[in-house]
Amino acid sequence: KQWYQRRVRGHVTMLAQDYAKSRTAFGHTLNKLPLHRASLAKLETFSRALILQSIDLALVLNCKEETPSLSSNVSRVLSAVTKVHTAQVAVNTMREGLESF
């Protein structure tokens, strides 16, 4: 895989996928089981979505710098909401990622 693809994926997701290749259950490796694959796909989707959400916030803050007429209160609220949402989803993703070991 390309270096940027490895960086986008969360570290726990990467570790869980590597572990799933070597761990066997029900006569198959975990990466062959549909439920485990779906769980890992969900974790990776959440990781990528958080990155995109952070990039979108950076774009909004950049637009605020270029056009000062944009309300500073809106950017403050967006920044706070993004931080809280990112932290909550990251903790849940870490928890579920560690359970996959």
PDB file of N, CA and C in Angstrom:
ATOM      1  N   LYS A   1       0.830  -1.186   0.000  1.00  0.00           N
ATOM      2  CA  LYS A   1       0.000   0.000   0.000  1.00  0.00           C
ATOM      3  C   LYS A   1       0.872   1.247   0.000  1.00  0.00           C
ATOM      4  N   GLN A   2       0.291   2.313  -0.473  1.00  0.00           N
ATOM      5  CA  GLN A   2       1.009   3.574  -0.516  1.00  0.00           C
ATOM      6  C   GLN A   2       1.166   4.128   0.896  1.00  0.00           C
ATOM      7  N   TRP A   3       2.148   4.996   1.108  1.00  0.00           N
ATOM      8  CA  TRP A   3       2.400   5.548   2.442  1.00  0.00           C
ATOM      9  C   TRP A   3       1.230   6.364   2.954  1.00  0.00           C
ATOM     10  N   TYR A   4       0.538   7.085   2.062  1.00  0.00           N
ATOM     11  CA  TYR A   4      -0.576   7.908   2.510  1.00  0.00           C
ATOM     12  C   TYR A   4      -1.781   7.053   2.894  1.00  0.00           C
ATOM     13  N   GLN A   5      -1.924   5.874   2.296  1.00  0.00           N
ATOM     14  CA  GLN A   5      -3.012   4.989   2.686  1.00  0.00           C
ATOM     15  C   GLN A   5      -2.765   4.435   4.082  1.00  0.00           C
ATOM     16  N   ARG A   6      -1.519   4.188   4.428  1.00  0.00           N
ATOM     17  CA  ARG A   6      -1.207   3.684   5.760  1.00  0.00           C
ATOM     18  C   ARG A   6      -1.415   4.763   6.814  1.00  0.00           C
ATOM     19  N   ARG A   7      -1.152   6.009   6.489  1.00  0.00           N
ATOM     20  CA  ARG A   7      -1.309   7.082   7.457  1.00  0.00           C
ATOM     21  C   ARG A   7      -2.769   7.414   7.708  1.00  0.00           C
ATOM     22  N   VAL A   8      -3.617   7.281   6.692  1.00  0.00           N
ATOM     23  CA  VAL A   8      -5.033   7.603   6.854  1.00  0.00           C
ATOM     24  C   VAL A   8      -5.687   6.620   7.809  1.00  0.00           C
ATOM     25  N   ARG A   9      -5.323   5.373   7.699  1.00  0.00           N
ATOM     26  CA  ARG A   9      -5.920   4.373   8.574  1.00  0.00           C
ATOM     27  C   ARG A   9      -5.432   4.573   9.993  1.00  0.00           C
ATOM     28  N   GLY A  10      -6.329   4.331  10.934  1.00  0.00           N
ATOM     29  CA  GLY A  10      -5.949   4.455  12.328  1.00  0.00           C
ATOM     30  C   GLY A  10      -4.964   3.366  12.721  1.00  0.00           C
ATOM     31  N   HIS A  11      -4.145   3.649  13.707  1.00  0.00           N
ATOM     32  CA  HIS A  11      -3.124   2.700  14.128  1.00  0.00           C
ATOM     33  C   HIS A  11      -3.756   1.432  14.688  1.00  0.00           C
ATOM     34  N   VAL A  12      -4.794   1.573  15.480  1.00  0.00           N
ATOM     35  CA  VAL A  12      -5.458   0.399  16.045  1.00  0.00           C
ATOM     36  C   VAL A  12      -6.096  -0.438  14.937  1.00  0.00           C
ATOM     37  N   THR A  13      -6.675   0.231  13.949  1.00  0.00           N
ATOM     38  CA  THR A  13      -7.287  -0.495  12.839  1.00  0.00           C
ATOM     39  C   THR A  13      -6.235  -1.291  12.087  1.00  0.00           C
ATOM     40  N   MET A  14      -5.079  -0.687  11.883  1.00  0.00           N
ATOM     41  CA  MET A  14      -4.003  -1.373  11.191  1.00  0.00           C
ATOM     42  C   MET A  14      -3.524  -2.588  11.987  1.00  0.00           C
ATOM     43  N   LEU A  15      -3.362  -2.408  13.291  1.00  0.00           N
ATOM     44  CA  LEU A  15      -2.942  -3.524  14.133  1.00  0.00           C
ATOM     45  C   LEU A  15      -3.982  -4.646  14.139  1.00  0.00           C
ATOM     46  N   ALA A  16      -5.259  -4.277  14.212  1.00  0.00           N
ATOM     47  CA  ALA A  16      -6.322  -5.284  14.234  1.00  0.00           C
ATOM     48  C   ALA A  16      -6.371  -6.058  12.922  1.00  0.00           C
ATOM     49  N   GLN A  17      -6.151  -5.375  11.806  1.00  0.00           N
ATOM     50  CA  GLN A  17      -6.153  -6.075  10.521  1.00  0.00           C
ATOM     51  C   GLN A  17      -4.964  -7.011  10.390  1.00  0.00           C
ATOM     52  N   ASP A  18      -3.804  -6.591  10.884  1.00  0.00           N
ATOM     53  CA  ASP A  18      -2.638  -7.477  10.853  1.00  0.00           C
ATOM     54  C   ASP A  18      -2.843  -8.688  11.752  1.00  0.00           C
ATOM     55  N   TYR A  19      -3.436  -8.472  12.914  1.00  0.00           N
ATOM     56  CA  TYR A  19      -3.705  -9.570  13.843  1.00  0.00           C
ATOM     57  C   TYR A  19      -4.726 -10.538  13.253  1.00  0.00           C
ATOM     58  N   ALA A  20      -5.707 -10.013  12.521  1.00  0.00           N
ATOM     59  CA  ALA A  20      -6.751 -10.857  11.949  1.00  0.00           C
ATOM     60  C   ALA A  20      -6.190 -11.809  10.893  1.00  0.00           C
ATOM     61  N   LYS A  21      -5.062 -11.467  10.303  1.00  0.00           N
ATOM     62  CA  LYS A  21      -4.450 -12.343   9.296  1.00  0.00           C
ATOM     63  C   LYS A  21      -3.818 -13.578   9.921  1.00  0.00           C
ATOM     64  N   SER A  22      -3.407 -13.478  11.198  1.00  0.00           N
ATOM     65  CA  SER A  22      -2.732 -14.605  11.830  1.00  0.00           C
ATOM     66  C   SER A  22      -3.609 -15.381  12.809  1.00  0.00           C
ATOM     67  N   ARG A  23      -4.659 -14.789  13.328  1.00  0.00           N
ATOM     68  CA  ARG A  23      -5.530 -15.429  14.320  1.00  0.00           C
ATOM     69  C   ARG A  23      -6.567 -16.287  13.618  1.00  0.00           C
ATOM     70  N   THR A  24      -6.737 -17.514  14.086  1.00  0.00           N
ATOM     71  CA  THR A  24      -7.736 -18.409  13.500  1.00  0.00           C
ATOM     72  C   THR A  24      -8.879 -18.643  14.474  1.00  0.00           C
ATOM     73  N   ALA A  25     -10.067 -18.738  13.924  1.00  0.00           N
ATOM     74  CA  ALA A  25     -11.266 -19.062  14.691  1.00  0.00           C
ATOM     75  C   ALA A  25     -12.228 -19.770  13.748  1.00  0.00           C
ATOM     76  N   PHE A  26     -12.861 -20.810  14.222  1.00  0.00           N
ATOM     77  CA  PHE A  26     -13.818 -21.586  13.438  1.00  0.00           C
ATOM     78  C   PHE A  26     -13.186 -22.137  12.152  1.00  0.00           C
ATOM     79  N   GLY A  27     -11.887 -22.446  12.223  1.00  0.00           N
ATOM     80  CA  GLY A  27     -11.209 -23.041  11.083  1.00  0.00           C
ATOM     81  C   GLY A  27     -10.764 -22.062  10.006  1.00  0.00           C
ATOM     82  N   HIS A  28     -10.941 -20.775  10.221  1.00  0.00           N
ATOM     83  CA  HIS A  28     -10.530 -19.752   9.250  1.00  0.00           C
ATOM     84  C   HIS A  28      -9.784 -18.645   9.977  1.00  0.00           C
ATOM     85  N   THR A  29      -9.000 -17.902   9.239  1.00  0.00           N
ATOM     86  CA  THR A  29      -8.405 -16.712   9.846  1.00  0.00           C
ATOM     87  C   THR A  29      -9.498 -15.665  10.009  1.00  0.00           C
ATOM     88  N   LEU A  30      -9.292 -14.757  10.958  1.00  0.00           N
ATOM     89  CA  LEU A  30     -10.333 -13.768  11.261  1.00  0.00           C
ATOM     90  C   LEU A  30     -10.636 -12.855  10.078  1.00  0.00           C
ATOM     91  N   ASN A  31      -9.641 -12.602   9.240  1.00  0.00           N
ATOM     92  CA  ASN A  31      -9.904 -11.704   8.120  1.00  0.00           C
ATOM     93  C   ASN A  31     -10.788 -12.341   7.051  1.00  0.00           C
ATOM     94  N   LYS A  32     -11.083 -13.620   7.166  1.00  0.00           N
ATOM     95  CA  LYS A  32     -12.010 -14.296   6.246  1.00  0.00           C
ATOM     96  C   LYS A  32     -13.448 -14.292   6.762  1.00  0.00           C
ATOM     97  N   LEU A  33     -13.642 -13.972   8.038  1.00  0.00           N
ATOM     98  CA  LEU A  33     -14.979 -13.991   8.628  1.00  0.00           C
ATOM     99  C   LEU A  33     -15.707 -12.673   8.345  1.00  0.00           C
ATOM    100  N   PRO A  34     -16.927 -12.742   7.819  1.00  0.00           N
ATOM    101  CA  PRO A  34     -17.643 -11.526   7.407  1.00  0.00           C
ATOM    102  C   PRO A  34     -17.916 -10.543   8.540  1.00  0.00           C
ATOM    103  N   LEU A  35     -18.254 -11.031   9.720  1.00  0.00           N
ATOM    104  CA  LEU A  35     -18.567 -10.128  10.828  1.00  0.00           C
ATOM    105  C   LEU A  35     -17.334  -9.340  11.263  1.00  0.00           C
ATOM    106  N   HIS A  36     -16.209 -10.020  11.329  1.00  0.00           N
ATOM    107  CA  HIS A  36     -14.972  -9.338  11.721  1.00  0.00           C
ATOM    108  C   HIS A  36     -14.553  -8.331  10.648  1.00  0.00           C
ATOM    109  N   ARG A  37     -14.690  -8.714   9.397  1.00  0.00           N
ATOM    110  CA  ARG A  37     -14.355  -7.793   8.302  1.00  0.00           C
ATOM    111  C   ARG A  37     -15.255  -6.564   8.328  1.00  0.00           C
ATOM    112  N   ALA A  38     -16.532  -6.757   8.634  1.00  0.00           N
ATOM    113  CA  ALA A  38     -17.462  -5.624   8.709  1.00  0.00           C
ATOM    114  C   ALA A  38     -17.099  -4.696   9.871  1.00  0.00           C
ATOM    115  N   SER A  39     -16.703  -5.264  10.990  1.00  0.00           N
ATOM    116  CA  SER A  39     -16.298  -4.445  12.138  1.00  0.00           C
ATOM    117  C   SER A  39     -15.057  -3.616  11.816  1.00  0.00           C
ATOM    118  N   LEU A  40     -14.076  -4.239  11.174  1.00  0.00           N
ATOM    119  CA  LEU A  40     -12.866  -3.505  10.816  1.00  0.00           C
ATOM    120  C   LEU A  40     -13.147  -2.445   9.761  1.00  0.00           C
ATOM    121  N   ALA A  41     -14.047  -2.733   8.845  1.00  0.00           N
ATOM    122  CA  ALA A  41     -14.410  -1.741   7.825  1.00  0.00           C
ATOM    123  C   ALA A  41     -15.090  -0.538   8.468  1.00  0.00           C
ATOM    124  N   LYS A  42     -15.927  -0.806   9.472  1.00  0.00           N
ATOM    125  CA  LYS A  42     -16.603   0.288  10.173  1.00  0.00           C
ATOM    126  C   LYS A  42     -15.595   1.161  10.906  1.00  0.00           C
ATOM    127  N   LEU A  43     -14.601   0.540  11.544  1.00  0.00           N
ATOM    128  CA  LEU A  43     -13.571   1.299  12.243  1.00  0.00           C
ATOM    129  C   LEU A  43     -12.774   2.171  11.282  1.00  0.00           C
ATOM    130  N   GLU A  44     -12.433   1.604  10.143  1.00  0.00           N
ATOM    131  CA  GLU A  44     -11.659   2.370   9.159  1.00  0.00           C
ATOM    132  C   GLU A  44     -12.494   3.510   8.577  1.00  0.00           C
ATOM    133  N   THR A  45     -13.767   3.269   8.376  1.00  0.00           N
ATOM    134  CA  THR A  45     -14.651   4.325   7.869  1.00  0.00           C
ATOM    135  C   THR A  45     -14.745   5.473   8.858  1.00  0.00           C
ATOM    136  N   PHE A  46     -14.868   5.157  10.139  1.00  0.00           N
ATOM    137  CA  PHE A  46     -14.910   6.206  11.155  1.00  0.00           C
ATOM    138  C   PHE A  46     -13.602   6.999  11.186  1.00  0.00           C
ATOM    139  N   SER A  47     -12.477   6.309  11.073  1.00  0.00           N
ATOM    140  CA  SER A  47     -11.187   6.991  11.086  1.00  0.00           C
ATOM    141  C   SER A  47     -11.071   7.968   9.924  1.00  0.00           C
ATOM    142  N   ARG A  48     -11.453   7.521   8.749  1.00  0.00           N
ATOM    143  CA  ARG A  48     -11.374   8.387   7.566  1.00  0.00           C
ATOM    144  C   ARG A  48     -12.368   9.537   7.647  1.00  0.00           C
ATOM    145  N   ALA A  49     -13.543   9.275   8.201  1.00  0.00           N
ATOM    146  CA  ALA A  49     -14.547  10.333   8.325  1.00  0.00           C
ATOM    147  C   ALA A  49     -14.076  11.429   9.279  1.00  0.00           C
ATOM    148  N   LEU A  50     -13.401  11.053  10.353  1.00  0.00           N
ATOM    149  CA  LEU A  50     -12.890  12.059  11.288  1.00  0.00           C
ATOM    150  C   LEU A  50     -11.814  12.919  10.644  1.00  0.00           C
ATOM    151  N   ILE A  51     -10.992  12.308   9.821  1.00  0.00           N
ATOM    152  CA  ILE A  51      -9.967  13.081   9.120  1.00  0.00           C
ATOM    153  C   ILE A  51     -10.623  14.081   8.176  1.00  0.00           C
ATOM    154  N   LEU A  52     -11.624  13.632   7.448  1.00  0.00           N
ATOM    155  CA  LEU A  52     -12.322  14.541   6.529  1.00  0.00           C
ATOM    156  C   LEU A  52     -13.049  15.657   7.280  1.00  0.00           C
ATOM    157  N   GLN A  53     -13.615  15.334   8.425  1.00  0.00           N
ATOM    158  CA  GLN A  53     -14.296  16.345   9.216  1.00  0.00           C
ATOM    159  C   GLN A  53     -13.307  17.406   9.698  1.00  0.00           C
ATOM    160  N   SER A  54     -12.124  16.977  10.101  1.00  0.00           N
ATOM    161  CA  SER A  54     -11.109  17.925  10.545  1.00  0.00           C
ATOM    162  C   SER A  54     -10.620  18.798   9.396  1.00  0.00           C
ATOM    163  N   ILE A  55     -10.486  18.209   8.219  1.00  0.00           N
ATOM    164  CA  ILE A  55     -10.074  18.981   7.041  1.00  0.00           C
ATOM    165  C   ILE A  55     -11.146  20.004   6.680  1.00  0.00           C
ATOM    166  N   ASP A  56     -12.409  19.608   6.754  1.00  0.00           N
ATOM    167  CA  ASP A  56     -13.488  20.555   6.476  1.00  0.00           C
ATOM    168  C   ASP A  56     -13.479  21.720   7.461  1.00  0.00           C
ATOM    169  N   LEU A  57     -13.222  21.432   8.724  1.00  0.00           N
ATOM    170  CA  LEU A  57     -13.143  22.510   9.709  1.00  0.00           C
ATOM    171  C   LEU A  57     -11.983  23.438   9.381  1.00  0.00           C
ATOM    172  N   ALA A  58     -10.852  22.887   8.975  1.00  0.00           N
ATOM    173  CA  ALA A  58      -9.717  23.727   8.606  1.00  0.00           C
ATOM    174  C   ALA A  58     -10.067  24.631   7.426  1.00  0.00           C
ATOM    175  N   LEU A  59     -10.825  24.115   6.475  1.00  0.00           N
ATOM    176  CA  LEU A  59     -11.247  24.937   5.339  1.00  0.00           C
ATOM    177  C   LEU A  59     -12.172  26.070   5.775  1.00  0.00           C
ATOM    178  N   VAL A  60     -13.085  25.766   6.688  1.00  0.00           N
ATOM    179  CA  VAL A  60     -13.989  26.805   7.195  1.00  0.00           C
ATOM    180  C   VAL A  60     -13.200  27.878   7.938  1.00  0.00           C
ATOM    181  N   LEU A  61     -12.253  27.469   8.753  1.00  0.00           N
ATOM    182  CA  LEU A  61     -11.440  28.447   9.485  1.00  0.00           C
ATOM    183  C   LEU A  61     -10.581  29.271   8.530  1.00  0.00           C
ATOM    184  N   ASN A  62     -10.124  28.661   7.454  1.00  0.00           N
ATOM    185  CA  ASN A  62      -9.350  29.390   6.454  1.00  0.00           C
ATOM    186  C   ASN A  62     -10.226  30.428   5.752  1.00  0.00           C
ATOM    187  N   CYS A  63     -11.465  30.064   5.449  1.00  0.00           N
ATOM    188  CA  CYS A  63     -12.386  31.020   4.825  1.00  0.00           C
ATOM    189  C   CYS A  63     -12.669  32.183   5.767  1.00  0.00           C
ATOM    190  N   LYS A  64     -12.719  31.905   7.061  1.00  0.00           N
ATOM    191  CA  LYS A  64     -12.960  32.960   8.042  1.00  0.00           C
ATOM    192  C   LYS A  64     -11.809  33.958   8.048  1.00  0.00           C
ATOM    193  N   GLU A  65     -10.579  33.453   7.888  1.00  0.00           N
ATOM    194  CA  GLU A  65      -9.436  34.355   7.853  1.00  0.00           C
ATOM    195  C   GLU A  65      -9.450  35.225   6.601  1.00  0.00           C
ATOM    196  N   GLU A  66      -9.911  34.655   5.498  1.00  0.00           N
ATOM    197  CA  GLU A  66      -9.935  35.406   4.249  1.00  0.00           C
ATOM    198  C   GLU A  66     -11.086  36.402   4.200  1.00  0.00           C
ATOM    199  N   THR A  67     -12.212  36.061   4.814  1.00  0.00           N
ATOM    200  CA  THR A  67     -13.376  36.959   4.837  1.00  0.00           C
ATOM    201  C   THR A  67     -13.749  37.221   6.291  1.00  0.00           C
ATOM    202  N   PRO A  68     -13.300  38.311   6.835  1.00  0.00           N
ATOM    203  CA  PRO A  68     -13.545  38.583   8.257  1.00  0.00           C
ATOM    204  C   PRO A  68     -15.016  38.810   8.596  1.00  0.00           C
ATOM    205  N   SER A  69     -15.875  38.957   7.592  1.00  0.00           N
ATOM    206  CA  SER A  69     -17.284  39.181   7.885  1.00  0.00           C
ATOM    207  C   SER A  69     -17.970  37.936   8.445  1.00  0.00           C
ATOM    208  N   LEU A  70     -17.343  36.767   8.249  1.00  0.00           N
ATOM    209  CA  LEU A  70     -17.897  35.528   8.802  1.00  0.00           C
ATOM    210  C   LEU A  70     -17.837  35.605  10.329  1.00  0.00           C
ATOM    211  N   SER A  71     -18.920  35.250  10.952  1.00  0.00           N
ATOM    212  CA  SER A  71     -19.029  35.377  12.401  1.00  0.00           C
ATOM    213  C   SER A  71     -17.976  34.530  13.114  1.00  0.00           C
ATOM    214  N   SER A  72     -17.294  35.136  14.065  1.00  0.00           N
ATOM    215  CA  SER A  72     -16.291  34.392  14.826  1.00  0.00           C
ATOM    216  C   SER A  72     -16.956  33.409  15.776  1.00  0.00           C
ATOM    217  N   ASN A  73     -18.199  33.706  16.172  1.00  0.00           N
ATOM    218  CA  ASN A  73     -18.915  32.784  17.055  1.00  0.00           C
ATOM    219  C   ASN A  73     -19.217  31.472  16.345  1.00  0.00           C
ATOM    220  N   VAL A  74     -19.534  31.555  15.062  1.00  0.00           N
ATOM    221  CA  VAL A  74     -19.816  30.334  14.296  1.00  0.00           C
ATOM    222  C   VAL A  74     -18.572  29.461  14.235  1.00  0.00           C
ATOM    223  N   SER A  75     -17.437  30.069  13.974  1.00  0.00           N
ATOM    224  CA  SER A  75     -16.208  29.274  13.885  1.00  0.00           C
ATOM    225  C   SER A  75     -15.819  28.693  15.243  1.00  0.00           C
ATOM    226  N   ARG A  76     -16.074  29.428  16.300  1.00  0.00           N
ATOM    227  CA  ARG A  76     -15.786  28.896  17.638  1.00  0.00           C
ATOM    228  C   ARG A  76     -16.663  27.698  17.962  1.00  0.00           C
ATOM    229  N   VAL A  77     -17.934  27.797  17.633  1.00  0.00           N
ATOM    230  CA  VAL A  77     -18.855  26.692  17.896  1.00  0.00           C
ATOM    231  C   VAL A  77     -18.488  25.480  17.042  1.00  0.00           C
ATOM    232  N   LEU A  78     -18.208  25.710  15.760  1.00  0.00           N
ATOM    233  CA  LEU A  78     -17.824  24.594  14.890  1.00  0.00           C
ATOM    234  C   LEU A  78     -16.555  23.912  15.383  1.00  0.00           C
ATOM    235  N   SER A  79     -15.612  24.703  15.827  1.00  0.00           N
ATOM    236  CA  SER A  79     -14.362  24.139  16.336  1.00  0.00           C
ATOM    237  C   SER A  79     -14.608  23.286  17.582  1.00  0.00           C
ATOM    238  N   ALA A  80     -15.400  23.800  18.503  1.00  0.00           N
ATOM    239  CA  ALA A  80     -15.680  23.055  19.739  1.00  0.00           C
ATOM    240  C   ALA A  80     -16.462  21.776  19.465  1.00  0.00           C
ATOM    241  N   VAL A  81     -17.470  21.875  18.605  1.00  0.00           N
ATOM    242  CA  VAL A  81     -18.284  20.694  18.295  1.00  0.00           C
ATOM    243  C   VAL A  81     -17.435  19.638  17.586  1.00  0.00           C
ATOM    244  N   THR A  82     -16.583  20.066  16.677  1.00  0.00           N
ATOM    245  CA  THR A  82     -15.722  19.114  15.969  1.00  0.00           C
ATOM    246  C   THR A  82     -14.766  18.424  16.929  1.00  0.00           C
ATOM    247  N   LYS A  83     -14.204  19.171  17.869  1.00  0.00           N
ATOM    248  CA  LYS A  83     -13.288  18.570  18.845  1.00  0.00           C
ATOM    249  C   LYS A  83     -14.003  17.536  19.709  1.00  0.00           C
ATOM    250  N   VAL A  84     -15.179  17.879  20.199  1.00  0.00           N
ATOM    251  CA  VAL A  84     -15.920  16.950  21.061  1.00  0.00           C
ATOM    252  C   VAL A  84     -16.324  15.702  20.281  1.00  0.00           C
ATOM    253  N   HIS A  85     -16.846  15.893  19.082  1.00  0.00           N
ATOM    254  CA  HIS A  85     -17.288  14.756  18.279  1.00  0.00           C
ATOM    255  C   HIS A  85     -16.110  13.860  17.911  1.00  0.00           C
ATOM    256  N   THR A  86     -14.994  14.457  17.532  1.00  0.00           N
ATOM    257  CA  THR A  86     -13.807  13.682  17.177  1.00  0.00           C
ATOM    258  C   THR A  86     -13.317  12.875  18.371  1.00  0.00           C
ATOM    259  N   ALA A  87     -13.291  13.483  19.542  1.00  0.00           N
ATOM    260  CA  ALA A  87     -12.829  12.776  20.731  1.00  0.00           C
ATOM    261  C   ALA A  87     -13.749  11.610  21.088  1.00  0.00           C
ATOM    262  N   GLN A  88     -15.065  11.824  21.015  1.00  0.00           N
ATOM    263  CA  GLN A  88     -16.005  10.756  21.357  1.00  0.00           C
ATOM    264  C   GLN A  88     -15.890   9.581  20.387  1.00  0.00           C
ATOM    265  N   VAL A  89     -15.844   9.874  19.109  1.00  0.00           N
ATOM    266  CA  VAL A  89     -15.755   8.796  18.117  1.00  0.00           C
ATOM    267  C   VAL A  89     -14.402   8.103  18.199  1.00  0.00           C
ATOM    268  N   ALA A  90     -13.334   8.859  18.468  1.00  0.00           N
ATOM    269  CA  ALA A  90     -12.007   8.255  18.571  1.00  0.00           C
ATOM    270  C   ALA A  90     -11.926   7.297  19.754  1.00  0.00           C
ATOM    271  N   VAL A  91     -12.516   7.673  20.885  1.00  0.00           N
ATOM    272  CA  VAL A  91     -12.498   6.791  22.053  1.00  0.00           C
ATOM    273  C   VAL A  91     -13.293   5.518  21.765  1.00  0.00           C
ATOM    274  N   ASN A  92     -14.454   5.651  21.155  1.00  0.00           N
ATOM    275  CA  ASN A  92     -15.250   4.467  20.821  1.00  0.00           C
ATOM    276  C   ASN A  92     -14.543   3.584  19.794  1.00  0.00           C
ATOM    277  N   THR A  93     -13.876   4.196  18.839  1.00  0.00           N
ATOM    278  CA  THR A  93     -13.147   3.434  17.830  1.00  0.00           C
ATOM    279  C   THR A  93     -11.984   2.684  18.469  1.00  0.00           C
ATOM    280  N   MET A  94     -11.264   3.349  19.377  1.00  0.00           N
ATOM    281  CA  MET A  94     -10.165   2.682  20.078  1.00  0.00           C
ATOM    282  C   MET A  94     -10.667   1.510  20.907  1.00  0.00           C
ATOM    283  N   ARG A  95     -11.770   1.732  21.598  1.00  0.00           N
ATOM    284  CA  ARG A  95     -12.338   0.680  22.436  1.00  0.00           C
ATOM    285  C   ARG A  95     -12.715  -0.539  21.595  1.00  0.00           C
ATOM    286  N   GLU A  96     -13.400  -0.299  20.502  1.00  0.00           N
ATOM    287  CA  GLU A  96     -13.821  -1.413  19.650  1.00  0.00           C
ATOM    288  C   GLU A  96     -12.631  -2.059  18.945  1.00  0.00           C
ATOM    289  N   GLY A  97     -11.644  -1.244  18.587  1.00  0.00           N
ATOM    290  CA  GLY A  97     -10.438  -1.798  17.960  1.00  0.00           C
ATOM    291  C   GLY A  97      -9.678  -2.699  18.900  1.00  0.00           C
ATOM    292  N   LEU A  98      -9.576  -2.311  20.169  1.00  0.00           N
ATOM    293  CA  LEU A  98      -8.875  -3.153  21.136  1.00  0.00           C
ATOM    294  C   LEU A  98      -9.645  -4.432  21.449  1.00  0.00           C
ATOM    295  N   GLU A  99     -10.971  -4.386  21.335  1.00  0.00           N
ATOM    296  CA  GLU A  99     -11.774  -5.592  21.563  1.00  0.00           C
ATOM    297  C   GLU A  99     -11.585  -6.623  20.449  1.00  0.00           C
ATOM    298  N   SER A 100     -11.107  -6.185  19.305  1.00  0.00           N
ATOM    299  CA  SER A 100     -10.951  -7.131  18.192  1.00  0.00           C
ATOM    300  C   SER A 100      -9.708  -7.992  18.344  1.00  0.00           C
ATOM    301  N   PHE A 101      -8.874  -7.706  19.348  1.00  0.00           N
ATOM    302  CA  PHE A 101      -7.678  -8.541  19.568  1.00  0.00           C
ATOM    303  C   PHE A 101      -8.028  -9.769  20.335  1.00  0.00           C
TER     304      PHE A 101
END
